[in-house]
Coordinates of C-alpha atoms (C1' of nucleotides) in Angstrom, one line a residue:
Chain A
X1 CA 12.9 10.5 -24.7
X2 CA 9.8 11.2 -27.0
X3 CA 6.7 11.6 -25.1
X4 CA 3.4 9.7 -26.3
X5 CA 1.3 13.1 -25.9
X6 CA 2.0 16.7 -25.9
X7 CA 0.2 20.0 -26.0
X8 CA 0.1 22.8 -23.7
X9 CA 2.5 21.9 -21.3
X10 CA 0.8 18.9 -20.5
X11 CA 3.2 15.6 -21.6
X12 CA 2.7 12.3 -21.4
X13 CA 5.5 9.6 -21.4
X14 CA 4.8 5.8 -21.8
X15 CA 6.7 3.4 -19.8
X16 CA 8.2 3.0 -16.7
X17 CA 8.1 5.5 -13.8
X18 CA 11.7 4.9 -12.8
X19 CA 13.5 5.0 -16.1
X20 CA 11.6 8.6 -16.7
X21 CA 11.6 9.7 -13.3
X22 CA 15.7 9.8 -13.7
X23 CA 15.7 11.7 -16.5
X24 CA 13.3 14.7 -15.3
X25 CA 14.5 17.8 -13.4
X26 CA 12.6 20.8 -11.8
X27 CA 9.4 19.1 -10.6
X28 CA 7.3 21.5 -8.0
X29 CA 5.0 19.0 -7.0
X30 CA 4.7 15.5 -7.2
X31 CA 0.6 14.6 -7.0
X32 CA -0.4 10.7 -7.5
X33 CA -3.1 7.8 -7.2
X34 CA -0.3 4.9 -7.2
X35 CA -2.1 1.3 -7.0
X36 CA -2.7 0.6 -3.8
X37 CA -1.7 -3.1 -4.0
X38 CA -4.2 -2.9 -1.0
X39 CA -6.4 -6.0 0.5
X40 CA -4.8 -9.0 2.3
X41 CA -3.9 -11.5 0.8
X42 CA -4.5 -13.2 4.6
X43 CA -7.5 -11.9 5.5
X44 CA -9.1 -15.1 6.5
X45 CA -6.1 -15.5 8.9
X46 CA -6.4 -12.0 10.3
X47 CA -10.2 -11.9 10.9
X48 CA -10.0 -15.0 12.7
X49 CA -10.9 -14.6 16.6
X50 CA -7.8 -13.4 17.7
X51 CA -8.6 -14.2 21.7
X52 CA -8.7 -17.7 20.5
X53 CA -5.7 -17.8 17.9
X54 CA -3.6 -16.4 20.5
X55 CA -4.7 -18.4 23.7
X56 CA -1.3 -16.9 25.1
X57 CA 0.6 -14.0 25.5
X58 CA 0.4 -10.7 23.3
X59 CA 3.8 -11.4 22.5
X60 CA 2.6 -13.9 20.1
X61 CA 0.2 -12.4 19.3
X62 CA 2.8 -9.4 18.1
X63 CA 4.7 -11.7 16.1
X64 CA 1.5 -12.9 13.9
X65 CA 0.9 -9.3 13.4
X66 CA 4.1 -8.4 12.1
X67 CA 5.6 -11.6 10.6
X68 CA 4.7 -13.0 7.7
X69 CA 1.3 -11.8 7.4
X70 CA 2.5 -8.0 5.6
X71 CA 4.6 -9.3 3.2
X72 CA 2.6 -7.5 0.5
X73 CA 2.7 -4.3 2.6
X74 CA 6.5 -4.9 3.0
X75 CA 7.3 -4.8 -1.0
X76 CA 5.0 -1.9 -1.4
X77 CA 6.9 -0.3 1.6
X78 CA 9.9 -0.5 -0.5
X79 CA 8.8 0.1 -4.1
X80 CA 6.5 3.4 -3.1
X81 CA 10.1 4.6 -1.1
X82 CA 11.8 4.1 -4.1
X83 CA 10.0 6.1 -6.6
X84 CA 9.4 8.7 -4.5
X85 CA 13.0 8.6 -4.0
X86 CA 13.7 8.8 -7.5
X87 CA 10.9 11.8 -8.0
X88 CA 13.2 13.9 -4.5
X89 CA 16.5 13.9 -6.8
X90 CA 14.2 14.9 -9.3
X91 CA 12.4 17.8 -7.1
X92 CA 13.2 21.1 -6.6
X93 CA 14.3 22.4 -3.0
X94 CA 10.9 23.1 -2.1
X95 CA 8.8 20.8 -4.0
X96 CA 5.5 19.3 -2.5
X97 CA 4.6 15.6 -2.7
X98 CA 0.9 14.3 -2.7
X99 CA 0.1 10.0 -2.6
X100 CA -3.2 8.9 -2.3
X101 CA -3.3 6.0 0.1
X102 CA -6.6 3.8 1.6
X103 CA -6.7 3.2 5.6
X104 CA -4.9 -0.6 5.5
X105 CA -2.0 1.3 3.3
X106 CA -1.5 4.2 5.4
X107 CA 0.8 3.7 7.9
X108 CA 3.0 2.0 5.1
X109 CA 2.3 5.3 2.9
X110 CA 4.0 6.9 5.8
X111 CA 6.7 5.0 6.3
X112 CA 7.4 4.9 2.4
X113 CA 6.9 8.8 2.5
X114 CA 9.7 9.7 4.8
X115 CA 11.3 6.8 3.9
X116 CA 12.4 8.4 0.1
X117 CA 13.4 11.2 1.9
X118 CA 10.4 13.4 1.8
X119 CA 9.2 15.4 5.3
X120 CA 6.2 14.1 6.2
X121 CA 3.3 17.0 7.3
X122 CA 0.0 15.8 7.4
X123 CA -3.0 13.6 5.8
X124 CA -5.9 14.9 4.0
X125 CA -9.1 13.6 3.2
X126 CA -10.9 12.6 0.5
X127 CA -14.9 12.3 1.4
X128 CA -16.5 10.1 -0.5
X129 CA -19.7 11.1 1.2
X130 CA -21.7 8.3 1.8
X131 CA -21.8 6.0 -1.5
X132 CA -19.4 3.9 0.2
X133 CA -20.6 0.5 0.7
X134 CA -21.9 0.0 4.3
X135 CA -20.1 -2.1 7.1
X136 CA -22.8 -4.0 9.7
X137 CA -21.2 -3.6 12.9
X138 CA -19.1 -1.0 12.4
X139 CA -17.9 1.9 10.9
X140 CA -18.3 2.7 7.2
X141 CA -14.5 2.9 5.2
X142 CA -15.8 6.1 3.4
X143 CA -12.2 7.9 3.1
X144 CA -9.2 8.0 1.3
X145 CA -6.4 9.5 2.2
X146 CA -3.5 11.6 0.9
X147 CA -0.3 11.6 2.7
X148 CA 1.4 15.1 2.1
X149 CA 4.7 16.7 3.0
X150 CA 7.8 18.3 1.2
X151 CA 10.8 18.0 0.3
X152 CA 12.2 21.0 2.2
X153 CA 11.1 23.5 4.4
X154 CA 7.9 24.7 3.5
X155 CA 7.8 28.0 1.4
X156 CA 4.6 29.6 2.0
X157 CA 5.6 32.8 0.5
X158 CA 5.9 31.1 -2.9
X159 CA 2.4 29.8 -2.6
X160 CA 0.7 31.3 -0.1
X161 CA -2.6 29.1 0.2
X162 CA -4.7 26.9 2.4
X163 CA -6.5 24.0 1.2
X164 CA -9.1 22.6 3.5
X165 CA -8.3 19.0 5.1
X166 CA -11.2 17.2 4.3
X167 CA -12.4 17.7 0.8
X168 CA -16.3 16.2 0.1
X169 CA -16.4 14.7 -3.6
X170 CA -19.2 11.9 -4.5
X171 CA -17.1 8.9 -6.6
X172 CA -17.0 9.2 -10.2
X173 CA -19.7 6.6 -11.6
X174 CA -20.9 5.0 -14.4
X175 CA -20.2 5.9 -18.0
X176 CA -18.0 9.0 -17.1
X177 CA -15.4 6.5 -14.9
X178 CA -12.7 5.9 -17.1
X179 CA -10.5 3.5 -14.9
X180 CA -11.2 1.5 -11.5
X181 CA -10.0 4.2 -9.4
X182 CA -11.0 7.2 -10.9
X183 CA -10.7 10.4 -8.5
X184 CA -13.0 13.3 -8.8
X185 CA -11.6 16.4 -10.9
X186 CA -12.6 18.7 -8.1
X187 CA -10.0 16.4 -5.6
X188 CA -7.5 16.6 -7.8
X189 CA -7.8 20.4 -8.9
X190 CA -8.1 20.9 -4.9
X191 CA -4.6 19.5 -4.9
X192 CA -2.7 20.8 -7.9
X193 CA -3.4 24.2 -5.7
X194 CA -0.7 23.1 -3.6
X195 CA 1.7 23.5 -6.7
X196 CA 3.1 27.1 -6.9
X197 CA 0.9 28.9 -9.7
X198 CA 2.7 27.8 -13.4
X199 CA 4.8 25.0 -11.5
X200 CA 5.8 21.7 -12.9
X201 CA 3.3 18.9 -11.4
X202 CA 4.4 15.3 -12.5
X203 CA 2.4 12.0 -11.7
X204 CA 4.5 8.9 -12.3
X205 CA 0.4 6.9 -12.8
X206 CA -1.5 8.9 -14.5
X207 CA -4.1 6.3 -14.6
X208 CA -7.1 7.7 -16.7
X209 CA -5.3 11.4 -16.1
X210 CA -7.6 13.0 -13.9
X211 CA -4.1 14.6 -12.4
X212 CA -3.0 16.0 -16.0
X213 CA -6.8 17.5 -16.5
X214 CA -6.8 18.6 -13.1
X215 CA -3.3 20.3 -13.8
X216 CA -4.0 21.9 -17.1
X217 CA -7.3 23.8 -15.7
X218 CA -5.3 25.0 -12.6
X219 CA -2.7 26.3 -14.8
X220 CA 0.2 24.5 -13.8
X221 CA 2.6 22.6 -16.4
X222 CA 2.2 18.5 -15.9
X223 CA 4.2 15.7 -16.9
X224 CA 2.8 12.2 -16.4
X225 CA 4.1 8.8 -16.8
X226 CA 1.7 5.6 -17.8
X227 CA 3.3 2.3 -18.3
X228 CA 0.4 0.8 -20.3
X229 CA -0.5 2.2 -23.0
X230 CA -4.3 1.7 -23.3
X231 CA -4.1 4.1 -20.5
X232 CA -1.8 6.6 -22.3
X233 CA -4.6 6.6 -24.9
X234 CA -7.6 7.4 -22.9
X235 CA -5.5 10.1 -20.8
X236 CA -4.7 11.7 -23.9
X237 CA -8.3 11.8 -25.6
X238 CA -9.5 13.4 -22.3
X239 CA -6.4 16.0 -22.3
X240 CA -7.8 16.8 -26.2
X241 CA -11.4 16.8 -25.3
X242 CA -10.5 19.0 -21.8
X243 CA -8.8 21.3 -24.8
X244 CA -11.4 21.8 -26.7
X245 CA -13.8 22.6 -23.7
X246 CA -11.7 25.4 -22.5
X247 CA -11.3 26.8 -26.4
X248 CA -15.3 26.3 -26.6
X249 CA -15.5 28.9 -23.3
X250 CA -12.4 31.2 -24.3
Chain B
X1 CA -12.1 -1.7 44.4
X2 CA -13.7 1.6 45.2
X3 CA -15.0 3.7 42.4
X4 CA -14.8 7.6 42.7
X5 CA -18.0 7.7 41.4
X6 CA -21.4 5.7 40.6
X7 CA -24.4 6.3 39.3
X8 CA -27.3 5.0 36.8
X9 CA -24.6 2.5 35.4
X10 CA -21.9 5.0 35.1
X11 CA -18.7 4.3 37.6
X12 CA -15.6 6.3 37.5
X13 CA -12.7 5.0 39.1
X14 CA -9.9 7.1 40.2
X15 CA -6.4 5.4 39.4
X16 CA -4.2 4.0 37.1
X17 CA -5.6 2.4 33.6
X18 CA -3.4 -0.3 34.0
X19 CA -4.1 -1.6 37.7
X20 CA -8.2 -1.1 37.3
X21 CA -8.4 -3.1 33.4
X22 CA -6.8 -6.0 35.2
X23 CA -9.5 -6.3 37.7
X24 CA -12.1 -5.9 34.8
X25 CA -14.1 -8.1 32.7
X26 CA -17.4 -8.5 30.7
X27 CA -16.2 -5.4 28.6
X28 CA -18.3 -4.7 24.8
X29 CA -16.5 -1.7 23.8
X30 CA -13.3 0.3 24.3
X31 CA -14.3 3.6 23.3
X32 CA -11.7 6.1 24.4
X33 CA -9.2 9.3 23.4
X34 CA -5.8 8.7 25.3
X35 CA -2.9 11.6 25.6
X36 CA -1.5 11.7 22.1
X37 CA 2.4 12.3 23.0
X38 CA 2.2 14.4 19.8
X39 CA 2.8 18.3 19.1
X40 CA 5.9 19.7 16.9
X41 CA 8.8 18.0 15.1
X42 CA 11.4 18.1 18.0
X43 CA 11.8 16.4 20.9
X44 CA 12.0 20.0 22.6
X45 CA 8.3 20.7 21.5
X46 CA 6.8 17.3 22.9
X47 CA 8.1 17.7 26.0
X48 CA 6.4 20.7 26.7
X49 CA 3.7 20.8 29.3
X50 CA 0.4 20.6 27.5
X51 CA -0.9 23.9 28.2
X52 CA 2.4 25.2 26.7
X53 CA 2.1 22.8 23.7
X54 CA -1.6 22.9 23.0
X55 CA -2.9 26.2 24.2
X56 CA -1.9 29.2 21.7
X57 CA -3.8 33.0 23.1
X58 CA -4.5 34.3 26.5
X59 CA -7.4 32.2 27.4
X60 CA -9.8 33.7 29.8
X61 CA -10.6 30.1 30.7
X62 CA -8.5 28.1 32.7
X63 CA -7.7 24.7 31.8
X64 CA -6.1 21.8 33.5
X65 CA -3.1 20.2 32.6
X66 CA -2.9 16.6 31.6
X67 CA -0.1 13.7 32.0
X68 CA 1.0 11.4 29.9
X69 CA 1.8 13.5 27.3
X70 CA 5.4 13.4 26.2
X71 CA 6.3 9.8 25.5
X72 CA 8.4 9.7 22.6
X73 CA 7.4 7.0 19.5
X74 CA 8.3 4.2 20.8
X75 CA 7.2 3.7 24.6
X76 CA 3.9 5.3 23.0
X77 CA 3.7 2.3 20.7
X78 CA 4.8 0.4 23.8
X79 CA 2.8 2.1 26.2
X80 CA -0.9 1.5 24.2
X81 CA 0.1 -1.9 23.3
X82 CA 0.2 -2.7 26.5
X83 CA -3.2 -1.1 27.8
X84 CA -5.1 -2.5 25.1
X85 CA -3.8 -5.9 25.6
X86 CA -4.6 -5.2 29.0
X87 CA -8.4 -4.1 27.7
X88 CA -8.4 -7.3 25.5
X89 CA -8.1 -9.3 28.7
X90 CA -10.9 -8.3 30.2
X91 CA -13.0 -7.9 26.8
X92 CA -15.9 -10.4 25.2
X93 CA -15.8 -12.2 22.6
X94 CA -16.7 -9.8 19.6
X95 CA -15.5 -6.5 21.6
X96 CA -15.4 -3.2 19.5
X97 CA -12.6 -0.7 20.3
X98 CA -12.1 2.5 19.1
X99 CA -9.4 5.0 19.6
X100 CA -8.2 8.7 19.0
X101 CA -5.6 9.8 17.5
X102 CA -4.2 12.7 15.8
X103 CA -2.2 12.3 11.9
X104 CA 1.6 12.5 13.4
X105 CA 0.6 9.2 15.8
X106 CA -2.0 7.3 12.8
X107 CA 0.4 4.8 12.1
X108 CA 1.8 3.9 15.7
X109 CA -1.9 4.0 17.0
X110 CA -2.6 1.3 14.5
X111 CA 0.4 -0.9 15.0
X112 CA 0.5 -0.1 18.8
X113 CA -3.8 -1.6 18.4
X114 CA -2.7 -4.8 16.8
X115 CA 0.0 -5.3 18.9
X116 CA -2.0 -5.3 21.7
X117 CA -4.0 -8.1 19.9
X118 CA -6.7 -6.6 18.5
X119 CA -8.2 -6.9 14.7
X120 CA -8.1 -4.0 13.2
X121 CA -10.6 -2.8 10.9
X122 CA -10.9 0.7 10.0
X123 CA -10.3 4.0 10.2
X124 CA -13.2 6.7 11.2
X125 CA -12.3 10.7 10.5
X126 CA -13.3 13.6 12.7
X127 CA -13.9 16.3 10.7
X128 CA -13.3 19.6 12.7
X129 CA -15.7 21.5 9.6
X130 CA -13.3 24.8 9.2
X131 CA -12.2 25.8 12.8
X132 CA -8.8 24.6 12.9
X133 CA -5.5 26.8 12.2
X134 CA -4.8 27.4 8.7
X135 CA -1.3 25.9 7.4
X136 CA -0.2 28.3 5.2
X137 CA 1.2 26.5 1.9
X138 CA -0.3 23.4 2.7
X139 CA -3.3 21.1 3.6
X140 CA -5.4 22.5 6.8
X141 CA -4.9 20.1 9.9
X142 CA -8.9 19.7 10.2
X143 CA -9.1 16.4 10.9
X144 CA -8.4 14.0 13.7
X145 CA -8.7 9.8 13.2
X146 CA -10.3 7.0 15.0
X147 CA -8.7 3.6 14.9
X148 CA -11.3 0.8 15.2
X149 CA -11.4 -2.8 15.3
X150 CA -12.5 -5.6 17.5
X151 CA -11.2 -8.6 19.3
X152 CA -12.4 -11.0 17.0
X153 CA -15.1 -11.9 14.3
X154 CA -17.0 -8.7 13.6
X155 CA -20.7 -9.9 15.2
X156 CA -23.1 -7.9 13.1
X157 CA -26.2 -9.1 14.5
X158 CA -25.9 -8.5 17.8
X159 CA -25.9 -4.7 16.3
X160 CA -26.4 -4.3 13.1
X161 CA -25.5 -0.5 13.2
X162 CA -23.4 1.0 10.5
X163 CA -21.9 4.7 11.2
X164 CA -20.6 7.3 9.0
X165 CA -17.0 7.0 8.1
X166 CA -16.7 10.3 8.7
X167 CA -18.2 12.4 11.4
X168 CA -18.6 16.2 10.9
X169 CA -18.6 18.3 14.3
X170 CA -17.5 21.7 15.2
X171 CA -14.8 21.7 17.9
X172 CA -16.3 22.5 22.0
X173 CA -15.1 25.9 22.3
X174 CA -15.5 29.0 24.8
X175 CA -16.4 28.0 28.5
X176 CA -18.6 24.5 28.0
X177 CA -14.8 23.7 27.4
X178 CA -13.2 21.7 30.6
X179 CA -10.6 20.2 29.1
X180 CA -7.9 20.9 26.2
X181 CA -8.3 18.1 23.8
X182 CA -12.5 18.1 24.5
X183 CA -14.5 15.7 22.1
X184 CA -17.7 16.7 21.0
X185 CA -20.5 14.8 22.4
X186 CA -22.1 14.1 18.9
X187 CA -18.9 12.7 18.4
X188 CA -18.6 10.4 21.1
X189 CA -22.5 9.5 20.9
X190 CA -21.9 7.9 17.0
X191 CA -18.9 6.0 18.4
X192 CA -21.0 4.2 21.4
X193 CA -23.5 3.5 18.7
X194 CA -20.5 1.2 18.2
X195 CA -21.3 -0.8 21.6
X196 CA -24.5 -3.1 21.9
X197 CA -27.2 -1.8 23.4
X198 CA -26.9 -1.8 27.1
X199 CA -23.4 -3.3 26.7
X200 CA -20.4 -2.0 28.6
X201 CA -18.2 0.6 27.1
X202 CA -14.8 1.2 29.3
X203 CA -13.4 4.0 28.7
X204 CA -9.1 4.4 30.4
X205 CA -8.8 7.8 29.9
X206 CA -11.6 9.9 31.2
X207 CA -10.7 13.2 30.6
X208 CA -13.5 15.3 31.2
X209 CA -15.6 12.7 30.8
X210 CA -17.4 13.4 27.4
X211 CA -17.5 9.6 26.3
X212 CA -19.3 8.6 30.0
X213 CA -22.3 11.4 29.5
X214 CA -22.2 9.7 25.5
X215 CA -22.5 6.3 26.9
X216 CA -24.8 6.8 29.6
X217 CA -27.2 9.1 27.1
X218 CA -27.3 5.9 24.3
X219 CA -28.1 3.7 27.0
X220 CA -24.9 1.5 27.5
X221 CA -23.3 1.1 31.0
X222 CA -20.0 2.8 31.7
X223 CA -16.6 2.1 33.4
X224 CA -14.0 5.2 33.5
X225 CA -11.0 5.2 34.7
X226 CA -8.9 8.6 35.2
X227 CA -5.4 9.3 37.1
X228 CA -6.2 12.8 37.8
X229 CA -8.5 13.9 40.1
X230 CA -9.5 17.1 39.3
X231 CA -10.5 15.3 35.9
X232 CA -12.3 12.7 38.0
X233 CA -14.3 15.8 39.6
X234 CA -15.0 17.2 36.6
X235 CA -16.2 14.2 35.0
X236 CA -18.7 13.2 37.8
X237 CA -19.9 16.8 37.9
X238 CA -21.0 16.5 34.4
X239 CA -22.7 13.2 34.8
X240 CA -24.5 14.9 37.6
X241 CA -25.9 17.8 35.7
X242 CA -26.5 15.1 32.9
X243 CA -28.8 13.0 35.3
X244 CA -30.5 15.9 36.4
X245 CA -31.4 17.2 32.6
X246 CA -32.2 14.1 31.9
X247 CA -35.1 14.0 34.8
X248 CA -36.4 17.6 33.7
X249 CA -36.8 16.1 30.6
X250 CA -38.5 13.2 32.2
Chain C
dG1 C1' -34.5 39.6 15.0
dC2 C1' -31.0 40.4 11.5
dC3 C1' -26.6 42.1 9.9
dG4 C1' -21.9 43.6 10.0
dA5 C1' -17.8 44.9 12.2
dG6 C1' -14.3 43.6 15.3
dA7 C1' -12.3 40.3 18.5
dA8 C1' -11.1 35.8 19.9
dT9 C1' -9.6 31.0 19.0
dG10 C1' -7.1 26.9 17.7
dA11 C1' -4.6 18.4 20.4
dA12 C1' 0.9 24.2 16.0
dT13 C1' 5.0 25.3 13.9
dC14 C1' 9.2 27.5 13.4
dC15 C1' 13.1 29.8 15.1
dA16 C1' 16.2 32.6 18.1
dT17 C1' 18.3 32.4 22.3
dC18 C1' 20.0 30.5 26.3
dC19 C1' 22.3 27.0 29.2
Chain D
dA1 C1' 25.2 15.6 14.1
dG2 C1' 22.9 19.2 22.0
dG3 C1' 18.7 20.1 24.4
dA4 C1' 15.3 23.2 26.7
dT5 C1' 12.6 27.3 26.6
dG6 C1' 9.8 31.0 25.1
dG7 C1' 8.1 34.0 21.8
dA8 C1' 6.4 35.3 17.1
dT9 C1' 3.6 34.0 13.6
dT10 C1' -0.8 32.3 11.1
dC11 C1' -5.8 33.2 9.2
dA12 C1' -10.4 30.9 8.4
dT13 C1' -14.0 30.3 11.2
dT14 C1' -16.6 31.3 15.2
dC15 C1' -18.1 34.3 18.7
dT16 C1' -19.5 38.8 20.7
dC17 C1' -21.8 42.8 20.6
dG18 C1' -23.7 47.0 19.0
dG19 C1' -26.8 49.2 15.7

DNA sequence: GCCGAGAATGAATCCATCC
DNA sequence: AGGATGGATTCATTCTCGG
């Protein structure tokens, strides 16, 4: 397999997560921004007064809940449990996994986690600190979260850090946003620290490629995987550009 | 019914959450921080009393025990379905409801709230801001969530409020610290921002009654309800000195 | 009052040991 | 493919107290 960028340890592949994620070995950490496939597709339905869709017992109200109404959520359960399962038989013994997640994916995030075989040890939280859009009535939706865990025990000997919980980044804006969801360099460097120092990361949707930036300034080695290739393109200018910044300092 | 407790539009009743929300109604808000069945990966570790479980050093100060704290996954998923259902009986309309939570019970909480029939809508972060144990090799537990929703159509205008998604406050510490799992009162105070003003906030699981002296200092009316009566005690001692600060001030 | 040193603390977690 | 119990470990932040 050829990758579509190289240069400094930092590769990109173009195509499918799977078909690449079989052929990798040795990954340390596994640190992604997968689509969310978020927002319901029966929203109208699920807002609706539920004291008067469900004039009788909880029970049905249960069954509305957790019927048809997730279908979406169901398939994403299943495709996120998959890859990740893919990236465990690619992982070391003590590898660490990171997913980005919003709050209606979460508790499918989760599931999907543990469900490839990862442990499951926590959420962070990405702070978007107030240029969220604001909710009348209730409580702003000013988070994201990443679901985190391992694929082992935890070694803490091999990388013997603490990164804080809730991590405070505005939202990238405006001419320097590359791709819908961006993330902020400084959320992604703040997680490439849970990578063992000169440890393989790999991101299976490198998106614009804030991950491969993030990993190449941290000092870790990165592979990511893109499958369209408009993306490849802009990930790899930024990777030359990010080059040339750290050359201009050195 | 006889309440333990009454004062200025605060009553505490002392009893079980179940038998006291079925003689209830009129309620606006469910604002309230239940036992979280939570603590270590084994079944061993849950089980544990919750001094044992949550209470590391030699602390001068002694603190109470509380129930209800070692149901395993599913009767907790049973167990808050069936309270909040409960809670939606006796609820308006366009009732809020917000509930704590820690990360290892996030996605129950929020299946257990929809079972019980409500909408659910969010999820608000209390951020600890640094004082929490340090996980060595991983992502700092500083965080714990707050599942919101309502039991129908949000209805903005009757309080067109909109809090931060994520509320920043140190953890009670040291001797103002009467119970193990204490919530701040800044923290509680943004959450019955939640409620309309002079609405009623219920609130199952008293504890030490943080969310009642929240309630009664926004000026919303209060219903508590609490099994244990040394928490019941506690809670009305605190109202007291609250009433009484609040006539010096006055 | 301000500063620095030392002590205390935490809605844990992991593991050895015992029954 | 056990289950319960207790003890060791962890360190950034906060608190206490003396200078």
């Amino acid at each position: 397999m050829k990758p579509y960028f190289e240069a400094n340890g930092i590769q990109i592949y173009h195509g499918d997560c799977f078909e690449v994620l079989h052929a990798l070995r040795g990954i340390d950490a596994v640190i992604t921004d997968p689509p969310y496939s978020s927002g319901g597709q029966f929203r109208g339905d699920r807002t609706m007064n539920t004291v008067t869709k469900y004039v009788q017992t909880n029970q049905q109200a249960f069954r509305a809940e957790f019927g048809g109404d997730n279908r979406d959520q169901r398939s994403y359960l299943a495709w996120v449990s998959l890859w990740m399962s893919a990236a465990l038989h690619a992982s070391n013994p003590n590898a660490i996994a990171a997913l980005f997640t919003d709050w209606r994916q979460l508790p499918t995030t989760t599931d999907a986690f543990q469900a490839g075989g990862w442990v499951w040890r926590g959420i962070g939280v990405w702070d978007k600190t107030g240029a969220a859009r604001p909710r009348l009535g209730g409580i702003k939706s000013q988070a994201e979260y990443i679901v985190w865990g391992s694929s082992g025990p935890l070694d803490a000997d091999a990388n013997p850090i603490c990164i804080p919980g809730v991590l405070s980044a505005p939202i990238v804006r405006g001419t320097d946003k590359e791709h819908i969801a961006e993330k902020p360099l400084k959320v992604m460097s703040w997680l490439c620290e849970l990578c063992r120092p000169g440890g393989l990361i790999v991101d299976p949707f490198v998106g614009s490629g804030t991950t491969l930036v993030a990993a190449k300034k941290s000092g870790r080695r990165a592979i990511g995987i893109e499958i369209m290739e408009a993306n490849c393109e802009i990930a790899a200018k930024r990777l030359q550009q990010g080059f040339l910044d750290l050359s201009e300092v050195a």
